[in-house]
Tab-separated table of C-alpha atoms in Angstrom:
chain	number	residue	atom	x	y	z
A	1	MET	CA	256.183	127.118	35.163
A	2	ASN	CA	258.032	124.979	32.632
A	3	PHE	CA	259.713	121.784	33.895
A	4	ARG	CA	263.058	122.477	32.312
A	5	ASP	CA	263.361	125.719	34.366
A	6	LEU	CA	263.290	123.601	37.341
A	7	SER	CA	266.334	122.879	39.389
A	8	PHE	CA	266.808	119.170	41.074
A	9	SER	CA	266.622	120.724	44.515
A	10	GLU	CA	263.345	122.640	43.577
A	11	VAL	CA	261.641	119.652	42.409
A	12	THR	CA	262.779	117.318	45.252
A	13	SER	CA	261.911	120.076	47.854
A	14	GLU	CA	258.368	121.067	46.331
A	15	ARG	CA	257.526	117.358	45.209
A	16	LEU	CA	255.323	119.102	42.654
A	17	THR	CA	251.760	117.923	43.347
A	18	PHE	CA	249.096	118.038	40.490
A	19	GLY	CA	245.564	119.241	40.547
A	20	SER	CA	242.439	117.018	40.395
A	21	GLU	CA	241.661	118.192	37.082
A	22	LYS	CA	244.676	116.782	35.531
A	23	LYS	CA	245.114	113.481	37.046
A	24	ASN	CA	244.827	111.268	33.655
A	25	SER	CA	248.477	111.765	32.312
A	26	GLN	CA	250.028	113.169	35.415
A	27	GLN	CA	249.179	109.927	37.634
A	28	LEU	CA	251.685	108.111	35.113
A	29	PHE	CA	254.213	107.497	37.934
A	30	ARG	CA	254.002	107.166	41.554
A	31	GLU	CA	256.367	109.355	43.748
A	32	ALA	CA	259.028	106.481	44.049
A	33	GLU	CA	259.134	106.239	40.039
A	34	PHE	CA	259.405	110.042	39.771
A	35	ASP	CA	262.395	109.732	42.023
A	36	ASN	CA	263.873	107.272	39.685
A	37	ILE	CA	263.213	109.856	36.796
A	38	LEU	CA	265.259	112.299	38.862
A	39	LYS	CA	268.140	109.863	39.038
A	40	CYS	CA	269.110	110.883	35.611
A	41	VAL	CA	271.781	113.462	35.810
A	42	HIS	CA	271.452	114.086	32.051
A	43	CYS	CA	275.339	113.248	31.294
A	44	GLY	CA	274.593	111.724	27.839
A	45	LEU	CA	276.606	108.405	28.215
A	46	CYS	CA	273.463	106.555	27.262
A	47	LEU	CA	273.122	108.162	23.950
A	48	ASP	CA	275.876	106.099	22.119
A	49	SER	CA	274.386	102.921	23.438
A	50	CYS	CA	270.777	103.673	22.025
A	51	PRO	CA	270.005	102.376	18.736
A	52	THR	CA	267.008	104.553	17.959
A	53	TYR	CA	269.146	107.616	18.815
A	54	ARG	CA	272.059	106.610	16.740
A	55	GLU	CA	269.543	105.880	13.763
A	56	LEU	CA	267.333	108.944	14.143
A	57	GLY	CA	269.778	111.650	15.874
A	58	ASP	CA	266.757	113.174	17.524
A	59	GLU	CA	266.996	113.863	21.396
A	60	LYS	CA	263.598	112.841	21.756
A	61	ASP	CA	264.577	109.432	20.398
A	62	SER	CA	267.063	109.063	23.171
A	63	PRO	CA	266.908	107.607	26.752
A	64	ARG	CA	267.626	111.101	28.259
A	65	GLY	CA	264.952	112.597	25.850
A	66	ARG	CA	262.333	109.975	26.877
A	67	LEU	CA	263.062	110.721	30.403
A	68	TYR	CA	262.360	114.408	29.807
A	69	LEU	CA	259.133	113.538	28.296
A	70	MET	CA	258.109	111.142	31.048
A	71	ARG	CA	258.966	114.119	33.542
A	72	GLY	CA	256.814	116.402	31.675
A	73	LEU	CA	253.977	114.122	31.677
A	74	TRP	CA	254.383	113.607	35.431
A	75	GLU	CA	254.527	117.072	36.196
A	76	GLY	CA	251.684	118.160	33.982
A	77	GLU	CA	253.620	120.199	31.545
A	78	LEU	CA	252.884	117.726	28.670
A	79	ASP	CA	249.889	115.747	27.452
A	80	LEU	CA	249.588	112.568	25.825
A	81	THR	CA	249.953	113.561	22.358
A	82	PRO	CA	251.298	111.802	19.292
A	83	GLU	CA	254.403	114.042	19.486
A	84	VAL	CA	254.931	112.504	23.183
A	85	THR	CA	254.011	109.236	22.798
A	86	ALA	CA	255.843	108.290	19.410
A	87	PRO	CA	259.244	108.525	20.835
A	88	LEU	CA	258.110	106.419	23.752
A	89	SER	CA	256.820	103.925	21.126
A	90	ARG	CA	259.973	104.046	19.045
A	91	CYS	CA	262.099	102.654	21.986
A	92	LEU	CA	263.225	99.047	21.077
A	93	ASP	CA	263.552	98.287	24.822
A	94	CYS	CA	267.105	96.812	24.498
A	95	ARG	CA	267.934	98.492	27.670
A	96	ALA	CA	271.619	99.276	26.545
A	97	CYS	CA	271.137	102.590	28.237
A	98	GLU	CA	270.811	100.928	31.338
A	99	THR	CA	274.195	99.421	31.356
A	100	ALA	CA	275.644	102.779	30.269
A	101	CYS	CA	274.011	104.883	33.000
A	102	PRO	CA	276.343	105.806	35.853
A	103	SER	CA	273.111	106.759	38.009
A	104	GLY	CA	271.318	103.423	37.574
A	105	VAL	CA	268.358	104.860	36.308
A	106	PRO	CA	265.712	101.959	35.874
A	107	TYR	CA	264.865	103.117	32.372
A	108	GLY	CA	263.188	99.859	31.261
A	109	GLU	CA	260.817	99.887	34.123
A	110	LEU	CA	259.777	103.588	33.564
A	111	LEU	CA	259.204	102.929	29.909
A	112	GLU	CA	257.044	99.959	30.618
A	113	LYS	CA	255.020	101.886	32.860
A	114	ALA	CA	254.829	104.909	30.552
A	115	ARG	CA	253.784	102.565	27.577
A	116	GLY	CA	251.149	101.039	29.751
A	117	VAL	CA	249.406	104.337	30.521
A	118	ILE	CA	249.573	105.400	26.813
A	119	HIS	CA	248.069	101.848	25.956
A	120	GLU	CA	245.191	102.253	28.593
A	121	THR	CA	244.500	106.021	27.766
A	122	GLN	CA	244.970	106.071	23.804
A	123	PRO	CA	242.463	104.431	21.662
A	124	GLN	CA	244.081	101.991	19.021
A	125	SER	CA	243.225	102.010	15.610
A	126	LEU	CA	241.224	98.880	14.034
A	127	LYS	CA	244.519	98.244	12.070
A	128	GLU	CA	246.649	98.286	15.165
A	129	ARG	CA	244.453	95.957	17.090
A	130	MET	CA	244.336	93.421	13.992
A	131	LEU	CA	247.982	93.645	13.781
A	132	ARG	CA	248.799	92.841	17.341
A	133	THR	CA	246.021	90.016	17.517
A	134	LEU	CA	247.668	88.498	14.270
A	135	LEU	CA	251.200	88.545	15.943
A	136	LEU	CA	250.121	87.581	19.265
A	137	LYS	CA	247.677	84.895	18.565
A	138	GLY	CA	248.731	83.965	14.839
A	139	LEU	CA	252.405	83.961	14.619
A	140	PHE	CA	253.732	83.756	18.236
A	141	HIS	CA	251.234	80.855	18.950
A	142	SER	CA	252.579	78.622	16.400
A	143	THR	CA	256.220	77.344	16.872
A	144	PHE	CA	256.208	76.164	13.263
A	145	LEU	CA	255.772	79.736	11.904
A	146	LEU	CA	258.511	80.987	14.136
A	147	THR	CA	261.030	78.524	12.590
A	148	LEU	CA	260.408	79.978	9.213
């Protein structure tokens, strides 16, 4: 069963549970968070407010596309592959889409949760760890460097 083939009523009535063998990526969201994903009516009003979508022009790099990816992860249709995690990582987290959304989808909260799970389950390279340490402990630790 493909998650794109499901209607909203089928998803909400069945509550789509997942098997014990696939609990890592599917436990990305609790049921209440999944309900927030389902609030998206796919109207596309968020697209013009999203800087990454305007720049890249790819649906995966829009709030609507990222919600599709999160839903696919929750339902077990998608795995945490680079093709799935890259669009979630490219979001600037400006939350301009939240103000444009007529359904009130808490996109920022959902994205934070998704990024947390990605960070916990995906190993980081030495380069990524060093850059993170440099930025968090070096640059942001010194107010002098921030004024340059």
